[in-house]
Short mmCIF file of C-alpha atoms (C1' of nucleotides) in Angstrom, two decimals:
data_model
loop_
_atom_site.label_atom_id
_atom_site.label_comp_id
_atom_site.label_asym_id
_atom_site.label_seq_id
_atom_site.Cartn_x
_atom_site.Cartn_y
_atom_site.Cartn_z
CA UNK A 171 -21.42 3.69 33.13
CA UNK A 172 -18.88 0.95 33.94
CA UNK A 173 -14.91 0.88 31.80
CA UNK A 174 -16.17 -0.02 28.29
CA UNK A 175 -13.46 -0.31 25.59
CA UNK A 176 -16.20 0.43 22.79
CA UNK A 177 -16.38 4.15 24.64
CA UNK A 178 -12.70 4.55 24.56
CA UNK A 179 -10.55 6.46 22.08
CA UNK A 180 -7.02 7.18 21.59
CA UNK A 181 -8.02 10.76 21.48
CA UNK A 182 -9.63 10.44 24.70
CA UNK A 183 -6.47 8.64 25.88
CA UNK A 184 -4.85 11.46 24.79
CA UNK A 185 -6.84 14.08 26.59
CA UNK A 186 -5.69 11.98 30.11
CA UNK A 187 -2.22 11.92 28.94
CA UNK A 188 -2.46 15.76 28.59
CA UNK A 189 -4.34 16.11 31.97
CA UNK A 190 -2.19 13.98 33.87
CA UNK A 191 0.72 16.10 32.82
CA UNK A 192 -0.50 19.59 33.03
CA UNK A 193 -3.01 19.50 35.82
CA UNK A 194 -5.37 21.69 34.16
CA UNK A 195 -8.37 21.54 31.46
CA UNK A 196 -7.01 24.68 29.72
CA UNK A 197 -3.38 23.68 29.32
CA UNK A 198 -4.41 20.27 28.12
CA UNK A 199 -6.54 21.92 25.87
CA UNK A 200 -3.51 24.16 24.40
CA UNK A 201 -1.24 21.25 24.06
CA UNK A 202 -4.13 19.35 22.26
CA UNK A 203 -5.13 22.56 19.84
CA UNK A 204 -8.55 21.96 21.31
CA UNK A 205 -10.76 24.71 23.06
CA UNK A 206 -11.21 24.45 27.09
CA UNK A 207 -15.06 23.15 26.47
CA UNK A 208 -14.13 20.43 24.40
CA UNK A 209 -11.48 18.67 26.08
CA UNK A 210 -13.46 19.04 29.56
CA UNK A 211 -16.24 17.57 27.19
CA UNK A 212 -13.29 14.70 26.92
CA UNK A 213 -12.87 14.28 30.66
CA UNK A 214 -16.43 14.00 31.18
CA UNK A 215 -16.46 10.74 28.75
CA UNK A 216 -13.00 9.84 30.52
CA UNK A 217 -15.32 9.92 33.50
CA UNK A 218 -17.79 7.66 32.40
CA UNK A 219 -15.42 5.19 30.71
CA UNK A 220 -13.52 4.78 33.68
CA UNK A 221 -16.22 5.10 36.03
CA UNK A 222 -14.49 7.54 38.13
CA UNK A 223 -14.54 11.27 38.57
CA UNK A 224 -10.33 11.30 37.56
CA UNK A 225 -9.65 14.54 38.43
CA UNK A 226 -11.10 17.05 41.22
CA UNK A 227 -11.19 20.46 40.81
CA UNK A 228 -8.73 22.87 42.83
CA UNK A 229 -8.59 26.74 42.83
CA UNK A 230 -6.32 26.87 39.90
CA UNK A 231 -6.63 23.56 37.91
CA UNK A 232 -7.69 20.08 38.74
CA UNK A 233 -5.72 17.12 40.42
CA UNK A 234 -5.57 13.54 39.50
CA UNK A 235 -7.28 10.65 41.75
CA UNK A 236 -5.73 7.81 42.23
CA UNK A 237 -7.28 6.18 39.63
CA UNK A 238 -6.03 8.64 37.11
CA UNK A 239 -2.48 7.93 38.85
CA UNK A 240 -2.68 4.37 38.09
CA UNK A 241 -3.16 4.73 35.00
CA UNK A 242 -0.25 7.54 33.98
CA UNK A 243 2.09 4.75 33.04
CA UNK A 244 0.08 2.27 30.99
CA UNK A 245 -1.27 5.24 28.43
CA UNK A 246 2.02 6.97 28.15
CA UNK A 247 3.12 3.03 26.99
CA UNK A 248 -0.03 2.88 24.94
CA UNK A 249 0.63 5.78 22.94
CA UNK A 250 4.38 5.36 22.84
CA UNK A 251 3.57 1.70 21.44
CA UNK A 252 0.46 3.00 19.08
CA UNK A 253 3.63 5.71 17.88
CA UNK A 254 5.91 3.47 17.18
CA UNK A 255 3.29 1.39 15.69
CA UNK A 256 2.26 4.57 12.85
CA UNK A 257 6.75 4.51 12.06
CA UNK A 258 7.30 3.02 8.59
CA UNK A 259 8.92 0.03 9.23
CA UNK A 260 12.76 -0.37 8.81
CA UNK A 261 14.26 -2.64 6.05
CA UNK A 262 17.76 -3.54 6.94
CA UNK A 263 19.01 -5.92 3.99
CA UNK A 264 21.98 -7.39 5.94
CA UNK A 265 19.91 -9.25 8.51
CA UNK A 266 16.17 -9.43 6.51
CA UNK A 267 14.33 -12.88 6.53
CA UNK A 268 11.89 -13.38 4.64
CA UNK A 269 10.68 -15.42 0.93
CA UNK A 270 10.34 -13.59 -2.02
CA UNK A 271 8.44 -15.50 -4.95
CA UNK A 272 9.18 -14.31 -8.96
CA UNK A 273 7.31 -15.53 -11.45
CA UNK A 274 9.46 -15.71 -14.55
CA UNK A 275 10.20 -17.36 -17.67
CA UNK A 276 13.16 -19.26 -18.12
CA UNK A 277 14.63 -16.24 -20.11
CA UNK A 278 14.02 -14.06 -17.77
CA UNK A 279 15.56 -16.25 -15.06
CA UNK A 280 18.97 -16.42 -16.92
CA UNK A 281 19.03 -12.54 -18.20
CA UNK A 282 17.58 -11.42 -14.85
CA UNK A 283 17.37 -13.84 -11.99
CA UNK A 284 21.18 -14.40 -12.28
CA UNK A 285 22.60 -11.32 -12.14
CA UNK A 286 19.72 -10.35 -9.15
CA UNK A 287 21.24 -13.73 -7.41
CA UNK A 288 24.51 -12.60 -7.25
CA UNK A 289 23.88 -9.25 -6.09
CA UNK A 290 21.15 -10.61 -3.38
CA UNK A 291 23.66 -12.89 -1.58
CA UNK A 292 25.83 -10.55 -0.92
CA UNK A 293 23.79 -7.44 -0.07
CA UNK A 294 20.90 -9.92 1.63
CA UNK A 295 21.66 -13.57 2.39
CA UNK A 296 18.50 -14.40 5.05
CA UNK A 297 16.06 -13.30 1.89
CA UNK A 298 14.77 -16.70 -0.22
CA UNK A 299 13.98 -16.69 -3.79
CA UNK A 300 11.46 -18.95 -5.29
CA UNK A 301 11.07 -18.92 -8.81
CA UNK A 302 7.81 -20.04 -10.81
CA UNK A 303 6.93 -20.58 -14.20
CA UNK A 304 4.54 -17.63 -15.65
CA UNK A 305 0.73 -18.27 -15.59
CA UNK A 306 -0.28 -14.88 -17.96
CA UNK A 307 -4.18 -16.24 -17.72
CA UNK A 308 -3.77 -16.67 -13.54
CA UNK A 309 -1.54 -14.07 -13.00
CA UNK A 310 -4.10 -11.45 -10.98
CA UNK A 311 -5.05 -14.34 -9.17
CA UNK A 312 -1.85 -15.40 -8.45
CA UNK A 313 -0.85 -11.81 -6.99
CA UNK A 314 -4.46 -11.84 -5.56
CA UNK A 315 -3.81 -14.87 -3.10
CA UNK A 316 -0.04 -13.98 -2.41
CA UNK A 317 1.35 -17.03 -4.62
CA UNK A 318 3.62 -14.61 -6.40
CA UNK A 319 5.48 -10.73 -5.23
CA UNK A 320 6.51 -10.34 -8.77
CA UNK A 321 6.55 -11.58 -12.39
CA UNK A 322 8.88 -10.67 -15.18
CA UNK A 323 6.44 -10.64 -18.36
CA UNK A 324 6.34 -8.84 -21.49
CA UNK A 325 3.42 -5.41 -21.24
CA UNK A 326 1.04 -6.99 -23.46
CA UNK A 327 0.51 -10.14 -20.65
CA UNK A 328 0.44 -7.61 -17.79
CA UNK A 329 -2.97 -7.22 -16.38
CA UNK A 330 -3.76 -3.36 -16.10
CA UNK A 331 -4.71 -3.75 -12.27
CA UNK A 332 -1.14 -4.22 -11.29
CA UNK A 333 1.73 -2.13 -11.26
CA UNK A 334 4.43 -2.13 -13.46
CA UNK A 335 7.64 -0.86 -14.58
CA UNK A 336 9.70 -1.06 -17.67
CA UNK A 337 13.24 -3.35 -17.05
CA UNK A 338 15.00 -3.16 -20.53
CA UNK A 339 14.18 -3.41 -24.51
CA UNK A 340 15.86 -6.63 -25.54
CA UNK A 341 17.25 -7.69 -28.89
CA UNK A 342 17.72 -10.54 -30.91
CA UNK A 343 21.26 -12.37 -31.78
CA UNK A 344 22.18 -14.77 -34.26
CA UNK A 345 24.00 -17.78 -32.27
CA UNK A 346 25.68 -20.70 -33.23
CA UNK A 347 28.39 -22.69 -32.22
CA UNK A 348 32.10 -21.21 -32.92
CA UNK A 349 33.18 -22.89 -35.66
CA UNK A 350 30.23 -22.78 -37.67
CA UNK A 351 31.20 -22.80 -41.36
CA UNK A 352 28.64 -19.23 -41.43
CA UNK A 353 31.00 -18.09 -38.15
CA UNK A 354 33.60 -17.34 -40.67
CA UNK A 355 31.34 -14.49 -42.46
CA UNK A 356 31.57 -10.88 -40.77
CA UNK A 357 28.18 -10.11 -42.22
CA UNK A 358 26.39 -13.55 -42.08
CA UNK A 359 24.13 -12.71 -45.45
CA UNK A 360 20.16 -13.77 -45.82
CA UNK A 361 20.76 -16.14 -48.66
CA UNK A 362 23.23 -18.12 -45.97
CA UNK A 363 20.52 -17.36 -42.93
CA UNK A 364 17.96 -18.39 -44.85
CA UNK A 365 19.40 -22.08 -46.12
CA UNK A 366 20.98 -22.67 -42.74
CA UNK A 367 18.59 -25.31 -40.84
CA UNK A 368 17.47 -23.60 -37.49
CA UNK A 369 16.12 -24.39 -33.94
CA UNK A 370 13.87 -22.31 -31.84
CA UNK A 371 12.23 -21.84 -28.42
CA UNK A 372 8.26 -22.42 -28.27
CA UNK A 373 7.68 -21.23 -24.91
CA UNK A 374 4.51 -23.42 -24.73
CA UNK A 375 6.52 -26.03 -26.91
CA UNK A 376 5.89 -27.60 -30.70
CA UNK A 377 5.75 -24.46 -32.34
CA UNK A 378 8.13 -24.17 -35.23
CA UNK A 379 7.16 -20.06 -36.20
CA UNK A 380 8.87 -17.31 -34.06
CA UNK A 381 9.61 -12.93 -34.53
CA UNK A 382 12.24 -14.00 -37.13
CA UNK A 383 9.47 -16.28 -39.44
CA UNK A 384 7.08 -13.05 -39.15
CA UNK A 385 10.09 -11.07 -40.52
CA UNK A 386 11.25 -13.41 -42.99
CA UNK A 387 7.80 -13.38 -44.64
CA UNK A 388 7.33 -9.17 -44.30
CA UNK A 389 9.91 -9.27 -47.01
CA UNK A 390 9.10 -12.63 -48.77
CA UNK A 391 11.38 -14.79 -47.37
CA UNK A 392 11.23 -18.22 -45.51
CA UNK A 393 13.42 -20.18 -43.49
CA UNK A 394 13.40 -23.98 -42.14
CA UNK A 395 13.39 -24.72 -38.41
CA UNK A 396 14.18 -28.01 -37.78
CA UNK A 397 14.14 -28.24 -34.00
CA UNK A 398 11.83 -26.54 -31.53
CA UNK A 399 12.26 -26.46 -27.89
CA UNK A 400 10.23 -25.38 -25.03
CA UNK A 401 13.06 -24.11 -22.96
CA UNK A 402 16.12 -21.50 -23.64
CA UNK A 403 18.20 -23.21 -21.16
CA UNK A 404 18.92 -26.36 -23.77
CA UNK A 405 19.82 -24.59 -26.59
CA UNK A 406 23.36 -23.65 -26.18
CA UNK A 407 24.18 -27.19 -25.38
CA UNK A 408 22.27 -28.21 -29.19
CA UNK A 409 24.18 -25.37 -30.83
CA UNK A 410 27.40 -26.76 -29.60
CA UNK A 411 27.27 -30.05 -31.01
CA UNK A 412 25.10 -29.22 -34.15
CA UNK A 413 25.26 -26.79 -37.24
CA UNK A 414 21.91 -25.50 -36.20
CA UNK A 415 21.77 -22.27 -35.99
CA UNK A 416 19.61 -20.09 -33.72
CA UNK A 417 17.98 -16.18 -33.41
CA UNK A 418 17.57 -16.04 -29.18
CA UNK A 419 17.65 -12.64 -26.88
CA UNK A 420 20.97 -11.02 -26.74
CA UNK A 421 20.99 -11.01 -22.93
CA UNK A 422 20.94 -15.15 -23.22
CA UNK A 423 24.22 -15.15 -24.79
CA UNK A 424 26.58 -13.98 -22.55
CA UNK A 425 29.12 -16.02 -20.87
CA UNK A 426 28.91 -18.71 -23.64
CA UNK A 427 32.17 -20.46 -24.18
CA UNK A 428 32.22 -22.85 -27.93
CA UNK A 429 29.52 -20.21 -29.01
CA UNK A 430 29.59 -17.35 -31.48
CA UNK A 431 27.20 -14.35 -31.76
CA UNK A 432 26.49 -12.38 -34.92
CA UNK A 433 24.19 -9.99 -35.96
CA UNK A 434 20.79 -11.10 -37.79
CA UNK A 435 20.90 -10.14 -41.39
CA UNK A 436 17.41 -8.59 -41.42
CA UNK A 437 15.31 -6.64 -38.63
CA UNK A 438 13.99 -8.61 -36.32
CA UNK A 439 11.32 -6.84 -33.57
CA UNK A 440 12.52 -7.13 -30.00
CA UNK A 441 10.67 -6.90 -26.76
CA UNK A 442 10.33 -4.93 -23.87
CA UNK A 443 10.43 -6.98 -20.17
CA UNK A 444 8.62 -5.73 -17.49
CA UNK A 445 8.15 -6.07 -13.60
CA UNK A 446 5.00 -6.44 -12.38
CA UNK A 447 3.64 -6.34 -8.86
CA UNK A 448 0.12 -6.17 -6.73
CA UNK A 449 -1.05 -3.44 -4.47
CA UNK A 450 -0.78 -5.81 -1.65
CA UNK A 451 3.09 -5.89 -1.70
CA UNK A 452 3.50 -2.02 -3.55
CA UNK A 453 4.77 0.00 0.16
CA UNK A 454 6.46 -2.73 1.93
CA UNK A 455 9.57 -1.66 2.65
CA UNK A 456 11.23 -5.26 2.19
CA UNK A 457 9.65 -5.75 -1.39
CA UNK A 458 10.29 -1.67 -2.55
CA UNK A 459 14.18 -2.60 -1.74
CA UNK A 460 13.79 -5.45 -3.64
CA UNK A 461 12.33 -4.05 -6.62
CA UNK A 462 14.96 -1.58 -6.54
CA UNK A 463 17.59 -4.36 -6.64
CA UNK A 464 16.06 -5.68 -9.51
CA UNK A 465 15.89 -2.69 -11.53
CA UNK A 466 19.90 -1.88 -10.82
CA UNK A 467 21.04 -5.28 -11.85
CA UNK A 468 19.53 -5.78 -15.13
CA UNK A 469 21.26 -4.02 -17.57
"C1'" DT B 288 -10.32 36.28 39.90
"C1'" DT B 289 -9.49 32.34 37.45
"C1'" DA B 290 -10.36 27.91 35.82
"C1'" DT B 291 -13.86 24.35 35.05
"C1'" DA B 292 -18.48 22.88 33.65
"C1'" DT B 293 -22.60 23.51 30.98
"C1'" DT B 294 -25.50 24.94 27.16
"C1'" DA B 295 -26.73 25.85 22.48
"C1'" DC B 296 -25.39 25.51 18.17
"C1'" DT B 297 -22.66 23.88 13.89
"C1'" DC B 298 -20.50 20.55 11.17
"C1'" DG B 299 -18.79 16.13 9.66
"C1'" DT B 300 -19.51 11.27 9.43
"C1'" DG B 301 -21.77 6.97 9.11
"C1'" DG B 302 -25.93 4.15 8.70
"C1'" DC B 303 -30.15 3.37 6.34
"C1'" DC B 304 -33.13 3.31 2.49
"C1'" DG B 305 -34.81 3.87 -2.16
"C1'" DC B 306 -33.69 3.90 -6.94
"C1'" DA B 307 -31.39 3.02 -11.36
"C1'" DT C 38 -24.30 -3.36 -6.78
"C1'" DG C 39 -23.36 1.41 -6.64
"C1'" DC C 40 -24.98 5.99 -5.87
"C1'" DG C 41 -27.44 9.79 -3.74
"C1'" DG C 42 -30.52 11.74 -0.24
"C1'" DC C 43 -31.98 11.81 4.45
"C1'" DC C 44 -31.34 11.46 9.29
"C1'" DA C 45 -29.15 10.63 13.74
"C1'" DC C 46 -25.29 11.12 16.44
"C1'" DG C 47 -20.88 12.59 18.15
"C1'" DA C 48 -17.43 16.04 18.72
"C1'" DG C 49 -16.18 20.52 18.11
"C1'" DT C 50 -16.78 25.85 19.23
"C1'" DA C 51 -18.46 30.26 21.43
"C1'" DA C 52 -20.84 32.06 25.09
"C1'" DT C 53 -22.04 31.76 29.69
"C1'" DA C 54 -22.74 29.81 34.38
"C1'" DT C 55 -20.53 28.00 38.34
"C1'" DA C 56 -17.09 26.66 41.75
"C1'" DA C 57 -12.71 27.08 44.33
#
DNA sequence: TTATATTACTCGTGGCCGCA
DNA sequence: TGCGGCCACGAGTAATATAA
C-alpha cells in the first residue's frame, strides 16, 4: 500500500514517535499504556502507510531505517504543534485585538456601556466596541450569524437557547430639573406627582403609558404625560429647560448637573438587566474576560 | 533467552436501514 | 427527522509462535 493520509493517525504517529525513541515494541508499548501486540499491530499499519518496513528487528529490539530516521523530526514537530494546538488559548488584555459587538438599548448604553468604556481603555485599548440597537424578535438570529457577542435585555426578551446572567435590579427615580417648584418638597407627595405634567421614554416611540401609569391606576390614580420620547439620552436636556417632570432608571441619573432626584411617592416595579450571549462565543477566552469586565463594572 | 509477530477473540464505534 | 436495531470493521488484549 503506498503513504495514504486517510490510513494515518495521530495515534499511529504516536506509536513511531515512541519507537523511534525507545528502539523496541515493548518499551513503546509501556510508554503508550498499550500491550506489546497492539502497538506492533501499530507498526504493521506504520508499515503499510509509509510503504516501508521502518524498523528491522535485532536480538534485543528493533532499529529504525532510514526512512523512519527521516521522519523523527517532522512527527516530534507534528505532535509538539497538534499539543500546543489542544492548550486553551491565552487572553492577554493589554495587547488583544479584536471587535466586540453589544447589542443594547440606549439605557443600557449610558448605565452600562459607560462605565465598561472607561474601564476597557485602560485595561484593553486594541479591543473595539460596536454598539447596536436591540432586535428582541431577531435576537437568536442575530447571535446565530455572529452580528452580535452580547445584548443587554431585560429576562423576559431573552430567548431560552442562550446564556445568560443577571447584571443588577434597577429602580426608578423621580427627576426634574433643580429648581423645580416640587424640588423644594423632601417628600414630593402624590397629589403634587400626580398634577405635575410629565414626559416619558417609549422605547419604540409614541407611547404615552409606562410602569408608573400601571401603578398609578393599581391604586386609582392617573397622571398626564405630555411628552413622549423614544430615547433616554434627550431627556435630561427637556427636564432642564421645562417643569416637566420625569420617573427614569436610577442608574440614568448620575452625573447630572441642573438636575434633582427624588424618590417616587408610590411603588413603582423595577427591572432586572441581563447579559446574554450564544454558545458560539460562551469558552473563548477573549469574550469570558470580557463578560467578566462587564459584570465588575456595573454596579 | 528475549523480544517481535501472529492468531483468535472481544469490544466499541459508525454506517445503514426501517419505523414511528 | 429522530430513534433503535443490526451489522461490519477496526483496534485492543491474551495466548502463542517465531526470529535474532
Amino acid at each position: 500500500m503506498k503513504t495514504d493520509i486517510r490510513n494515518l493517525d495521530l495515534n499511529l504517529l504516536k506509536a513511531l514517535d515512541a519507537l523511534l525513541d525507545e528502539r523496541s515494541v515493548t518499551r513503546a508499548a509501556e510508554r503508550l499504556a498499550l500491550t506489546q501486540p497492539a502497538v506492533s499491530g501499530m507498526l504493521t499499519r506504520l508499515r503499510e502507510c509509509f510503504d516501508d518496513p521502518l524498523f528491522t528487528r535485532v536480538q534485543r529490539g528493533v532499529v529504525p531505517t532510514m526512512r523512519a530516521l527521516e521522519l523523527a523530526q517532522p512527527v516530534k514537530a507534528i505532535l509538539a504543534e497538534v499539543s500546543e494546538l489542544l492548550q486553551p488559548k491565552a487572553f492577554d488584555a493589554a495587547t488583544a485585538e479584536m471587535t466586540i459587538k453589544i447589542a443594547a438599548t440606549d439605557y443600557a448604553l449610558r448605565a452600562v456601556i459607560v462605565p465598561f468604556m472607561a474601564a476597557l481603555r485602560v485595561q484593553a485599548p486594541g479591543i473595539r466596541v460596536a454598539v447596536l440597537p436591540v432586535n428582541n424578535e431577531q435576537l437568536s438570529a442575530q447571535f446565530e450569524r455572529g452580528d452580535i457577542d452580547i445584548a443587554l435585555i431585560t429576562p423576559d426578551s431573552a430567548p431560552p437557547d442562550l446564556h445568560a446572567r443577571s447584571l443588577y435590579d434597577e429602580e426608578y427615580v423621580c427627576l426634574m430639573r433643580e429648581d423645580h417648584p416640587l424640588s423644594a418638597q423632601k417628600d414630593l407627595t402624590l397629589d403634587s406627582f400626580c398634577a405635575q405634567d410629565h414626559a416619558l421614554v417609549s422605547y419604540l416611540g409614541g407611547n404615552f403609558k409606562g410602569v408608573t401609569d400601571e401603578a398609578l391606576a393599581s391604586i386609582g390614580r392617573s397622571r398626564r404625560v405630555t411628552l413622549s420620547v423614544c430615547s433616554f439620552l434627550v431627556l435630561p436636556e427637556i427636564l432642564r429647560v421645562s417643569d416637566l417632570i420625569s420617573v427614569v432608571p436610577r442608574r440614568l441619573t448620575h452625573d447630572l448637573p441642573g438636575l434633582k432626584v427624588l424618590p417616587p411617592p408610590l411603588a413603582i416595579q423595577g427591572f432586572n438587566k441581563i447579559v446574554v450571549w450564544h454558545e458560539r462565543t460562551h469558552r473563548d477566552a477573549g469574550h469570558r474576560w470580557l463578560r467578566e469586565l462587564l459584570f465588575s463594572t456595573a454596579v
